[in-house]
mmCIF file of C-alpha atoms in Angstrom:
data_model
loop_
_atom_site.group_PDB
_atom_site.id
_atom_site.type_symbol
_atom_site.label_atom_id
_atom_site.label_comp_id
_atom_site.label_asym_id
_atom_site.label_seq_id
_atom_site.Cartn_x
_atom_site.Cartn_y
_atom_site.Cartn_z
ATOM 1 C CA MET A 1 -7.845 1.991 15.320
ATOM 2 C CA ARG A 2 -6.271 5.957 14.515
ATOM 3 C CA ALA A 3 -6.940 7.007 11.403
ATOM 4 C CA ILE A 4 -3.729 7.459 9.136
ATOM 5 C CA TRP A 5 -5.850 9.651 6.598
ATOM 6 C CA SER A 6 -8.701 11.950 6.319
ATOM 7 C CA GLY A 7 -10.265 13.479 3.259
ATOM 8 C CA THR A 8 -13.039 12.977 0.698
ATOM 9 C CA ILE A 9 -13.589 10.652 -2.105
ATOM 10 C CA GLN A 10 -14.955 12.591 -4.558
ATOM 11 C CA PHE A 11 -16.583 11.361 -8.134
ATOM 12 C CA GLY A 12 -19.165 13.400 -9.891
ATOM 13 C CA MET A 13 -21.005 15.630 -8.049
ATOM 14 C CA VAL A 14 -20.373 13.108 -4.630
ATOM 15 C CA ALA A 15 -18.232 14.046 -1.995
ATOM 16 C CA LEU A 16 -17.650 11.486 0.791
ATOM 17 C CA PRO A 17 -15.809 12.334 3.798
ATOM 18 C CA VAL A 18 -13.994 9.373 4.899
ATOM 19 C CA ARG A 19 -11.082 8.216 7.158
ATOM 20 C CA LEU A 20 -8.088 5.701 6.394
ATOM 21 C CA TYR A 21 -7.187 3.121 8.896
ATOM 22 C CA GLY A 22 -4.476 0.602 8.290
ATOM 23 C CA ALA A 23 -6.000 -2.986 7.377
ATOM 24 C CA THR A 24 -2.996 -5.040 7.901
ATOM 25 C CA GLU A 25 -0.849 -5.774 10.782
ATOM 26 C CA GLU A 26 2.396 -8.095 9.995
ATOM 27 C CA HIS A 27 3.959 -10.543 12.675
ATOM 28 C CA ALA A 28 7.282 -10.856 11.724
ATOM 29 C CA VAL A 29 9.712 -12.348 14.215
ATOM 30 C CA ARG A 30 12.262 -9.613 15.022
ATOM 31 C CA LEU A 31 16.027 -10.461 15.090
ATOM 32 C CA HIS A 32 18.794 -8.015 16.651
ATOM 33 C CA ASP A 33 22.416 -7.365 14.815
ATOM 34 C CA VAL A 34 24.803 -9.420 17.273
ATOM 35 C CA HIS A 35 28.227 -10.036 16.973
ATOM 36 C CA ALA A 36 28.862 -13.630 16.187
ATOM 37 C CA ALA A 37 31.827 -13.915 18.234
ATOM 38 C CA ASP A 38 30.480 -13.203 21.570
ATOM 39 C CA GLY A 39 26.942 -12.592 21.091
ATOM 40 C CA SER A 40 26.878 -8.798 22.073
ATOM 41 C CA ARG A 41 24.436 -6.313 20.687
ATOM 42 C CA VAL A 42 25.620 -4.409 17.933
ATOM 43 C CA GLU A 43 24.736 -0.577 17.888
ATOM 44 C CA HIS A 44 23.986 1.538 14.633
ATOM 45 C CA ARG A 45 25.358 5.064 15.376
ATOM 46 C CA ARG A 46 24.092 8.176 13.388
ATOM 47 C CA PHE A 47 27.342 9.432 12.173
ATOM 48 C CA CYS A 48 27.822 12.967 10.246
ATOM 49 C CA ARG A 49 30.537 12.586 7.434
ATOM 50 C CA ALA A 50 31.087 15.837 7.498
ATOM 51 C CA GLU A 51 31.662 16.884 11.192
ATOM 52 C CA GLY A 52 32.941 13.335 11.883
ATOM 53 C CA TRP A 53 31.203 12.503 15.002
ATOM 54 C CA GLU A 54 28.117 10.940 16.310
ATOM 55 C CA ILE A 55 24.418 12.609 16.493
ATOM 56 C CA PRO A 56 21.683 12.060 18.654
ATOM 57 C CA TYR A 57 18.339 11.467 16.916
ATOM 58 C CA GLU A 58 16.660 14.570 17.246
ATOM 59 C CA GLU A 59 19.200 15.932 14.974
ATOM 60 C CA VAL A 60 18.484 13.452 12.025
ATOM 61 C CA GLY A 61 15.973 14.751 8.979
ATOM 62 C CA ARG A 62 15.474 13.851 5.531
ATOM 63 C CA GLY A 63 16.915 15.010 2.235
ATOM 64 C CA PHE A 64 16.724 14.757 -1.350
ATOM 65 C CA ALA A 65 19.570 13.636 -3.890
ATOM 66 C CA MET A 66 19.917 16.063 -6.277
ATOM 67 C CA PRO A 67 21.143 15.047 -10.058
ATOM 68 C CA ASP A 68 24.869 16.533 -9.099
ATOM 69 C CA GLY A 69 25.290 14.525 -5.664
ATOM 70 C CA SER A 70 24.250 17.789 -3.629
ATOM 71 C CA VAL A 71 21.670 16.852 -0.524
ATOM 72 C CA VAL A 72 18.627 19.428 -0.334
ATOM 73 C CA PRO A 73 17.461 19.196 3.422
ATOM 74 C CA LEU A 74 13.626 19.279 3.951
ATOM 75 C CA ILE A 75 11.750 19.531 6.791
ATOM 76 C CA GLU A 76 7.876 18.554 7.576
ATOM 77 C CA ALA A 77 6.725 21.677 6.954
ATOM 78 C CA ASP A 78 8.019 21.878 3.043
ATOM 79 C CA LEU A 79 6.380 17.898 2.782
ATOM 80 C CA GLU A 80 3.127 19.842 4.190
ATOM 81 C CA ARG A 81 3.527 22.628 1.223
ATOM 82 C CA LEU A 82 4.337 19.981 -1.623
ATOM 83 C CA PRO A 83 1.165 20.753 -4.176
ATOM 84 C CA LEU A 84 -0.349 17.486 -4.839
ATOM 85 C CA PRO A 85 -4.204 18.019 -5.475
ATOM 86 C CA THR A 86 -4.783 14.581 -3.906
ATOM 87 C CA LYS A 87 -3.610 15.326 -0.183
ATOM 88 C CA HIS A 88 -6.904 15.711 1.308
ATOM 89 C CA THR A 89 -9.072 14.383 -1.634
ATOM 90 C CA CYS A 90 -9.330 10.453 -2.977
ATOM 91 C CA GLU A 91 -10.117 11.799 -6.956
ATOM 92 C CA VAL A 92 -12.122 8.564 -8.164
ATOM 93 C CA LEU A 93 -11.091 8.560 -11.966
ATOM 94 C CA GLY A 94 -13.716 6.129 -13.392
ATOM 95 C CA PHE A 95 -15.035 2.402 -12.626
ATOM 96 C CA VAL A 96 -13.701 -0.865 -14.082
ATOM 97 C CA PRO A 97 -14.492 -4.440 -13.471
ATOM 98 C CA GLY A 98 -12.675 -5.708 -10.501
ATOM 99 C CA ALA A 99 -11.531 -8.989 -12.325
ATOM 100 C CA ASP A 100 -9.568 -6.710 -14.919
ATOM 101 C CA ILE A 101 -7.310 -5.395 -12.424
ATOM 102 C CA ASP A 102 -4.007 -7.624 -11.980
ATOM 103 C CA SER A 103 -3.273 -8.576 -8.447
ATOM 104 C CA ILE A 104 0.331 -7.958 -8.604
ATOM 105 C CA SER A 105 -0.019 -4.159 -8.800
ATOM 106 C CA PHE A 106 -1.387 -4.542 -5.524
ATOM 107 C CA ALA A 107 0.560 -2.655 -3.013
ATOM 108 C CA ARG A 108 -1.310 -1.845 1.133
ATOM 109 C CA PRO A 109 -4.681 -2.004 1.901
ATOM 110 C CA TYR A 110 -6.752 0.185 3.941
ATOM 111 C CA TYR A 111 -9.715 0.478 5.569
ATOM 112 C CA ALA A 112 -11.659 3.744 4.779
ATOM 113 C CA GLY A 113 -14.242 4.410 7.411
ATOM 114 C CA PRO A 114 -17.155 7.043 7.338
ATOM 115 C CA GLY A 115 -15.920 10.174 8.387
ATOM 116 C CA GLY A 116 -18.978 11.055 10.490
ATOM 117 C CA PRO A 117 -22.783 10.351 11.052
ATOM 118 C CA GLY A 118 -23.836 12.461 8.009
ATOM 119 C CA ALA A 119 -21.510 10.214 5.712
ATOM 120 C CA GLU A 120 -22.842 6.784 6.249
ATOM 121 C CA ARG A 121 -25.794 6.533 4.410
ATOM 122 C CA PRO A 122 -23.684 7.437 1.222
ATOM 123 C CA TYR A 123 -20.890 5.325 2.610
ATOM 124 C CA ALA A 124 -23.047 2.311 2.388
ATOM 125 C CA LEU A 125 -24.855 2.637 -0.899
ATOM 126 C CA LEU A 126 -20.971 3.020 -2.559
ATOM 127 C CA VAL A 127 -20.120 -0.194 -0.951
ATOM 128 C CA GLU A 128 -23.312 -2.315 -1.223
ATOM 129 C CA ALA A 129 -23.234 -0.522 -5.478
ATOM 130 C CA LEU A 130 -20.056 -1.731 -5.764
ATOM 131 C CA ALA A 131 -20.339 -5.031 -4.519
ATOM 132 C CA ARG A 132 -23.426 -5.696 -6.491
ATOM 133 C CA THR A 133 -21.769 -4.515 -10.009
ATOM 134 C CA GLY A 134 -18.415 -6.336 -9.194
ATOM 135 C CA MET A 135 -17.084 -3.053 -10.028
ATOM 136 C CA VAL A 136 -14.064 -1.067 -8.599
ATOM 137 C CA GLY A 137 -13.092 2.806 -8.110
ATOM 138 C CA VAL A 138 -9.817 3.936 -9.514
ATOM 139 C CA ALA A 139 -8.460 6.649 -7.766
ATOM 140 C CA LYS A 140 -5.640 9.049 -6.974
ATOM 141 C CA LEU A 141 -4.747 10.007 -3.520
ATOM 142 C CA ALA A 142 -1.508 10.872 -1.544
ATOM 143 C CA ILE A 143 -0.683 9.226 1.615
ATOM 144 C CA ARG A 144 2.490 10.334 3.519
ATOM 145 C CA SER A 145 3.138 13.068 0.792
ATOM 146 C CA ARG A 146 3.665 10.318 -1.817
ATOM 147 C CA GLU A 147 0.596 10.350 -4.625
ATOM 148 C CA ARG A 148 -0.247 6.792 -5.616
ATOM 149 C CA LEU A 149 -2.864 5.228 -7.608
ATOM 150 C CA ALA A 150 -5.305 3.004 -5.914
ATOM 151 C CA LEU A 151 -8.674 0.945 -5.890
ATOM 152 C CA LEU A 152 -11.931 1.657 -4.153
ATOM 153 C CA ARG A 153 -13.203 -2.240 -3.697
ATOM 154 C CA PRO A 154 -15.818 -3.910 -0.796
ATOM 155 C CA ARG A 155 -14.848 -6.421 2.085
ATOM 156 C CA HIS A 156 -17.462 -7.338 4.294
ATOM 157 C CA SER A 157 -19.290 -4.381 4.081
ATOM 158 C CA VAL A 158 -16.336 -1.942 4.445
ATOM 159 C CA LEU A 159 -14.811 0.112 1.721
ATOM 160 C CA VAL A 160 -11.158 -0.915 1.068
ATOM 161 C CA VAL A 161 -8.725 1.750 -0.549
ATOM 162 C CA GLN A 162 -5.938 -0.474 -1.871
ATOM 163 C CA THR A 163 -3.209 1.092 -3.081
ATOM 164 C CA LEU A 164 -1.589 0.020 -6.402
ATOM 165 C CA LEU A 165 2.262 0.272 -7.806
ATOM 166 C CA TRP A 166 3.021 2.622 -11.128
ATOM 167 C CA GLU A 167 3.705 0.681 -13.875
ATOM 168 C CA ASP A 168 7.385 0.936 -13.794
ATOM 169 C CA GLU A 169 7.430 -0.212 -10.348
ATOM 170 C CA LEU A 170 6.600 -3.688 -11.817
ATOM 171 C CA ARG A 171 9.178 -5.937 -13.194
ATOM 172 C CA GLU A 172 8.928 -8.060 -16.325
ATOM 173 C CA PRO A 173 9.703 -11.988 -15.938
ATOM 174 C CA GLY A 174 11.979 -12.039 -18.552
ATOM 175 C CA ASP A 175 12.767 -15.465 -19.604
ATOM 176 C CA LEU A 176 11.126 -17.188 -16.435
ATOM 177 C CA ALA A 177 8.706 -18.922 -18.305
ATOM 178 C CA PRO A 178 9.548 -22.558 -19.221
ATOM 179 C CA SER A 179 9.470 -23.347 -22.702
ATOM 180 C CA ALA A 180 9.056 -27.498 -22.132
ATOM 181 C CA PRO A 181 5.815 -28.056 -24.034
ATOM 182 C CA VAL A 182 2.808 -29.910 -22.109
ATOM 183 C CA THR A 183 0.402 -32.635 -23.230
ATOM 184 C CA ASP A 184 -3.317 -32.533 -22.950
ATOM 185 C CA ARG A 185 -3.011 -35.784 -21.169
ATOM 186 C CA GLU A 186 -0.659 -33.916 -18.438
ATOM 187 C CA LEU A 187 -3.084 -31.064 -18.256
ATOM 188 C CA ALA A 188 -5.931 -33.120 -17.498
ATOM 189 C CA LEU A 189 -4.167 -34.626 -14.420
ATOM 190 C CA ALA A 190 -2.940 -31.358 -13.422
ATOM 191 C CA GLU A 191 -6.838 -30.561 -13.360
ATOM 192 C CA VAL A 192 -7.867 -33.504 -11.497
ATOM 193 C CA LEU A 193 -5.394 -32.606 -8.784
ATOM 194 C CA ILE A 194 -5.872 -29.070 -8.522
ATOM 195 C CA ARG A 195 -9.958 -29.828 -8.021
ATOM 196 C CA GLU A 196 -9.212 -32.718 -5.647
ATOM 197 C CA LEU A 197 -7.365 -30.261 -3.622
ATOM 198 C CA THR A 198 -9.966 -27.546 -3.845
ATOM 199 C CA SER A 199 -11.043 -26.810 -0.453
ATOM 200 C CA THR A 200 -12.939 -23.730 1.319
ATOM 201 C CA ASP A 201 -10.750 -24.499 4.733
ATOM 202 C CA THR A 202 -7.776 -22.953 3.439
ATOM 203 C CA PRO A 203 -6.277 -19.852 5.300
ATOM 204 C CA LEU A 204 -7.466 -17.205 2.440
ATOM 205 C CA SER A 205 -11.051 -18.638 2.003
ATOM 206 C CA SER A 206 -12.868 -16.342 4.890
#
């Protein structure tokens, strides 16, 4: 696997060099846009509104929209100069019980591997300590020029860096919760059904 981030996990006086690797790979079926009348492929052209013609891909950049509607062009060098203290440092803010973290805030997981031979022993100690205590590290780091919250948690003797959604990225359920009351008998029957369907052979149990 190719590392997508390299830096240092830092907590207290400990500085542990690591590299991050993508931990997931979705296998989605890719569908193409076609003209419904004859099934031919539909092209998506890059059209410049100001000049009135199509431009090649190499002339396409990125920009930030200002409140007045104007757009400020940005290049990679601008993004590299962003003053993010966590660009190459995963700063651990503290440790909390893993059970206290609501999984709805989970975003994307990454595997963190040791950043060199000298990092292997402290890496193994951190992973084992987290596994034994049931604690996870709450940290901040910047991936692709965006600072995020993240969890450090063990999985199969490997450290996982699990990015989190910010609080304002979570939606409230509103009035989705049903107001219908349930009886003790209904609850007992539901619990029996759950126990009957409890199995260690489900896809997520591994």
